[in-house]
Amino acid sequence: MRDEALIHFHYGRHISAGVHLHANGAAAPALISEAAPYLDPKVPGRCVVGFCTAHPAAVDDVTNAPPSGWQDWQFKEWDDWFGRINGVFLVDLKQLKVTQFPLYSCAPQIVRCDLSALPGRLAPVESWLTKN
């Protein structure tokens, strides 16, 4: 079984294409954190390019963005969309949080992921979580 993950970046209703990791999907939160200097906090599509620039060897493919209505998707829809080990990671650029819809689960998980490396624009998720 391959350790796969799919990462989508979104800002409000605008969502990027998905970055597909065929291996090392469990490292997705760390890879997102490391890519923070390359992420554009308001343009999801540029985040895909930034992530690929930061981790060219980790990205195996880029997939389509999910269809409209994805904002209301629960586990079943994300599982139907990707449904592999480590599942889908949604990087919310507006709220500065990363949510994982992992395989074999019924509920999304908030993933701690430091996006503070983008100077003056993003703050660590830990700060956001403690405020809300």
PDB file of C-alpha atoms in Angstrom:
ATOM      1  CA  MET A   1       0.000   0.000   0.000  1.00  0.00           C
ATOM      2  CA  ARG A   2       1.404   3.371  -0.995  1.00  0.00           C
ATOM      3  CA  ASP A   3       1.554   6.201   1.530  1.00  0.00           C
ATOM      4  CA  GLU A   4      -0.376   8.740  -0.568  1.00  0.00           C
ATOM      5  CA  ALA A   5      -1.901  12.141   0.107  1.00  0.00           C
ATOM      6  CA  LEU A   6      -3.657  14.872  -1.867  1.00  0.00           C
ATOM      7  CA  ILE A   7      -3.242  18.542  -0.922  1.00  0.00           C
ATOM      8  CA  HIS A   8      -5.628  21.318  -1.987  1.00  0.00           C
ATOM      9  CA  PHE A   9      -5.163  24.996  -1.103  1.00  0.00           C
ATOM     10  CA  HIS A  10      -8.208  27.229  -0.792  1.00  0.00           C
ATOM     11  CA  TYR A  11      -9.107  30.816  -0.034  1.00  0.00           C
ATOM     12  CA  GLY A  12     -12.827  31.136   0.604  1.00  0.00           C
ATOM     13  CA  ARG A  13     -14.597  29.369  -2.270  1.00  0.00           C
ATOM     14  CA  HIS A  14     -11.535  29.427  -4.557  1.00  0.00           C
ATOM     15  CA  ILE A  15      -9.704  26.087  -4.497  1.00  0.00           C
ATOM     16  CA  SER A  16      -6.564  24.940  -6.233  1.00  0.00           C
ATOM     17  CA  ALA A  17      -5.798  21.866  -8.215  1.00  0.00           C
ATOM     18  CA  GLY A  18      -4.598  19.028  -6.012  1.00  0.00           C
ATOM     19  CA  VAL A  19      -0.964  18.206  -5.358  1.00  0.00           C
ATOM     20  CA  HIS A  20      -0.681  14.405  -5.365  1.00  0.00           C
ATOM     21  CA  LEU A  21       2.027  12.766  -3.272  1.00  0.00           C
ATOM     22  CA  HIS A  22       2.376   9.090  -4.222  1.00  0.00           C
ATOM     23  CA  ALA A  23       4.790   8.428  -1.361  1.00  0.00           C
ATOM     24  CA  ASN A  24       5.469   9.946   2.044  1.00  0.00           C
ATOM     25  CA  GLY A  25       1.920  11.270   2.380  1.00  0.00           C
ATOM     26  CA  ALA A  26       2.201  11.131   6.168  1.00  0.00           C
ATOM     27  CA  ALA A  27       4.749  13.941   5.879  1.00  0.00           C
ATOM     28  CA  ALA A  28       2.234  16.275   4.185  1.00  0.00           C
ATOM     29  CA  PRO A  29       1.902  18.644   7.203  1.00  0.00           C
ATOM     30  CA  ALA A  30       5.682  19.002   7.482  1.00  0.00           C
ATOM     31  CA  LEU A  31       6.004  19.510   3.717  1.00  0.00           C
ATOM     32  CA  ILE A  32       3.296  22.201   3.793  1.00  0.00           C
ATOM     33  CA  SER A  33       5.101  23.948   6.656  1.00  0.00           C
ATOM     34  CA  GLU A  34       8.417  23.836   4.816  1.00  0.00           C
ATOM     35  CA  ALA A  35       6.768  25.251   1.685  1.00  0.00           C
ATOM     36  CA  ALA A  36       5.315  28.262   3.552  1.00  0.00           C
ATOM     37  CA  PRO A  37       7.828  30.765   2.116  1.00  0.00           C
ATOM     38  CA  TYR A  38       6.670  29.754  -1.368  1.00  0.00           C
ATOM     39  CA  LEU A  39       2.920  30.040  -0.695  1.00  0.00           C
ATOM     40  CA  ASP A  40       0.786  32.980  -1.783  1.00  0.00           C
ATOM     41  CA  PRO A  41      -1.721  33.574   1.027  1.00  0.00           C
ATOM     42  CA  LYS A  42      -4.547  34.706  -1.268  1.00  0.00           C
ATOM     43  CA  VAL A  43      -4.003  32.791  -4.515  1.00  0.00           C
ATOM     44  CA  PRO A  44      -4.531  29.033  -4.138  1.00  0.00           C
ATOM     45  CA  GLY A  45      -3.212  28.224  -7.624  1.00  0.00           C
ATOM     46  CA  ARG A  46       0.109  29.894  -6.888  1.00  0.00           C
ATOM     47  CA  CYS A  47       0.357  27.813  -3.733  1.00  0.00           C
ATOM     48  CA  VAL A  48       0.420  24.678  -5.887  1.00  0.00           C
ATOM     49  CA  VAL A  49       3.284  26.143  -7.915  1.00  0.00           C
ATOM     50  CA  GLY A  50       5.045  27.201  -4.703  1.00  0.00           C
ATOM     51  CA  PHE A  51       4.620  23.775  -3.135  1.00  0.00           C
ATOM     52  CA  CYS A  52       5.996  22.095  -6.265  1.00  0.00           C
ATOM     53  CA  THR A  53       8.927  24.528  -6.270  1.00  0.00           C
ATOM     54  CA  ALA A  54       9.699  23.765  -2.630  1.00  0.00           C
ATOM     55  CA  HIS A  55       9.379  19.976  -3.036  1.00  0.00           C
ATOM     56  CA  PRO A  56       9.937  18.980  -6.684  1.00  0.00           C
ATOM     57  CA  ALA A  57      10.886  15.401  -5.794  1.00  0.00           C
ATOM     58  CA  ALA A  58       7.851  14.875  -3.529  1.00  0.00           C
ATOM     59  CA  VAL A  59       5.129  15.841  -6.024  1.00  0.00           C
ATOM     60  CA  ASP A  60       4.124  13.090  -8.420  1.00  0.00           C
ATOM     61  CA  ASP A  61       1.129  14.676 -10.082  1.00  0.00           C
ATOM     62  CA  VAL A  62      -1.295  17.588 -10.063  1.00  0.00           C
ATOM     63  CA  THR A  63      -5.002  16.709 -10.275  1.00  0.00           C
ATOM     64  CA  ASN A  64      -8.145  18.689 -11.043  1.00  0.00           C
ATOM     65  CA  ALA A  65      -9.789  20.921  -8.481  1.00  0.00           C
ATOM     66  CA  PRO A  66     -12.898  19.360  -6.939  1.00  0.00           C
ATOM     67  CA  PRO A  67     -16.281  20.319  -8.423  1.00  0.00           C
ATOM     68  CA  SER A  68     -18.422  23.136  -7.057  1.00  0.00           C
ATOM     69  CA  GLY A  69     -20.019  22.343  -3.732  1.00  0.00           C
ATOM     70  CA  TRP A  70     -16.769  20.972  -2.275  1.00  0.00           C
ATOM     71  CA  GLN A  71     -17.075  23.393   0.665  1.00  0.00           C
ATOM     72  CA  ASP A  72     -19.905  21.292   2.087  1.00  0.00           C
ATOM     73  CA  TRP A  73     -18.226  17.933   1.565  1.00  0.00           C
ATOM     74  CA  GLN A  74     -17.896  15.608   4.515  1.00  0.00           C
ATOM     75  CA  PHE A  75     -15.707  12.536   4.889  1.00  0.00           C
ATOM     76  CA  LYS A  76     -17.659  10.423   2.382  1.00  0.00           C
ATOM     77  CA  GLU A  77     -17.293  12.926  -0.456  1.00  0.00           C
ATOM     78  CA  TRP A  78     -13.577  13.474   0.175  1.00  0.00           C
ATOM     79  CA  ASP A  79     -13.108   9.712   0.414  1.00  0.00           C
ATOM     80  CA  ASP A  80     -14.895   9.283  -2.926  1.00  0.00           C
ATOM     81  CA  TRP A  81     -12.715  12.060  -4.390  1.00  0.00           C
ATOM     82  CA  PHE A  82      -9.379  10.575  -3.288  1.00  0.00           C
ATOM     83  CA  GLY A  83      -9.776   7.773  -0.729  1.00  0.00           C
ATOM     84  CA  ARG A  84      -6.189   6.683  -0.254  1.00  0.00           C
ATOM     85  CA  ILE A  85      -3.776   6.447   2.670  1.00  0.00           C
ATOM     86  CA  ASN A  86      -3.525   9.788   4.532  1.00  0.00           C
ATOM     87  CA  GLY A  87      -6.421  11.178   2.464  1.00  0.00           C
ATOM     88  CA  VAL A  88      -6.936  14.813   1.581  1.00  0.00           C
ATOM     89  CA  PHE A  89      -5.309  17.805   3.255  1.00  0.00           C
ATOM     90  CA  LEU A  90      -7.165  21.113   2.841  1.00  0.00           C
ATOM     91  CA  VAL A  91      -5.006  24.162   3.474  1.00  0.00           C
ATOM     92  CA  ASP A  92      -7.310  27.041   4.374  1.00  0.00           C
ATOM     93  CA  LEU A  93      -5.314  30.166   3.519  1.00  0.00           C
ATOM     94  CA  LYS A  94      -7.899  32.510   5.018  1.00  0.00           C
ATOM     95  CA  GLN A  95      -8.253  30.786   8.395  1.00  0.00           C
ATOM     96  CA  LEU A  96      -4.667  29.473   8.486  1.00  0.00           C
ATOM     97  CA  LYS A  97      -5.552  25.902   9.304  1.00  0.00           C
ATOM     98  CA  VAL A  98      -4.930  22.568   7.697  1.00  0.00           C
ATOM     99  CA  THR A  99      -7.688  19.961   7.856  1.00  0.00           C
ATOM    100  CA  GLN A 100      -7.107  16.307   7.011  1.00  0.00           C
ATOM    101  CA  PHE A 101      -9.784  13.929   5.778  1.00  0.00           C
ATOM    102  CA  PRO A 102      -7.875  10.693   6.436  1.00  0.00           C
ATOM    103  CA  LEU A 103      -8.733   7.269   5.121  1.00  0.00           C
ATOM    104  CA  TYR A 104     -10.669   5.083   7.601  1.00  0.00           C
ATOM    105  CA  SER A 105     -12.196   7.979   9.477  1.00  0.00           C
ATOM    106  CA  CYS A 106     -15.538   9.612  10.010  1.00  0.00           C
ATOM    107  CA  ALA A 107     -14.386  13.053  11.102  1.00  0.00           C
ATOM    108  CA  PRO A 108     -11.863  15.554   9.780  1.00  0.00           C
ATOM    109  CA  GLN A 109      -8.835  16.324  11.904  1.00  0.00           C
ATOM    110  CA  ILE A 110      -7.216  19.710  12.385  1.00  0.00           C
ATOM    111  CA  VAL A 111      -3.541  19.239  11.587  1.00  0.00           C
ATOM    112  CA  ARG A 112      -1.000  21.458  13.331  1.00  0.00           C
ATOM    113  CA  CYS A 113       1.071  23.029  10.603  1.00  0.00           C
ATOM    114  CA  ASP A 114       3.282  26.118  10.884  1.00  0.00           C
ATOM    115  CA  LEU A 115       2.615  28.566   8.053  1.00  0.00           C
ATOM    116  CA  SER A 116       4.431  31.463   9.706  1.00  0.00           C
ATOM    117  CA  ALA A 117       7.435  31.403   7.376  1.00  0.00           C
ATOM    118  CA  LEU A 118       5.678  33.739   4.959  1.00  0.00           C
ATOM    119  CA  PRO A 119       6.835  37.008   6.513  1.00  0.00           C
ATOM    120  CA  GLY A 120       4.132  39.350   7.746  1.00  0.00           C
ATOM    121  CA  ARG A 121       1.277  37.461   6.148  1.00  0.00           C
ATOM    122  CA  LEU A 122       0.650  34.101   7.776  1.00  0.00           C
ATOM    123  CA  ALA A 123       0.764  33.095  11.424  1.00  0.00           C
ATOM    124  CA  PRO A 124       1.211  29.645  12.925  1.00  0.00           C
ATOM    125  CA  VAL A 125      -1.936  27.534  13.103  1.00  0.00           C
ATOM    126  CA  GLU A 126      -1.243  27.014  16.814  1.00  0.00           C
ATOM    127  CA  SER A 127      -1.821  30.738  17.355  1.00  0.00           C
ATOM    128  CA  TRP A 128      -5.076  30.631  15.417  1.00  0.00           C
ATOM    129  CA  LEU A 129      -6.314  27.584  17.305  1.00  0.00           C
ATOM    130  CA  THR A 130      -5.648  29.072  20.727  1.00  0.00           C
ATOM    131  CA  LYS A 131      -7.544  32.254  19.834  1.00  0.00           C
ATOM    132  CA  ASN A 132     -10.688  30.434  18.671  1.00  0.00           C
TER     133      ASN A 132
END
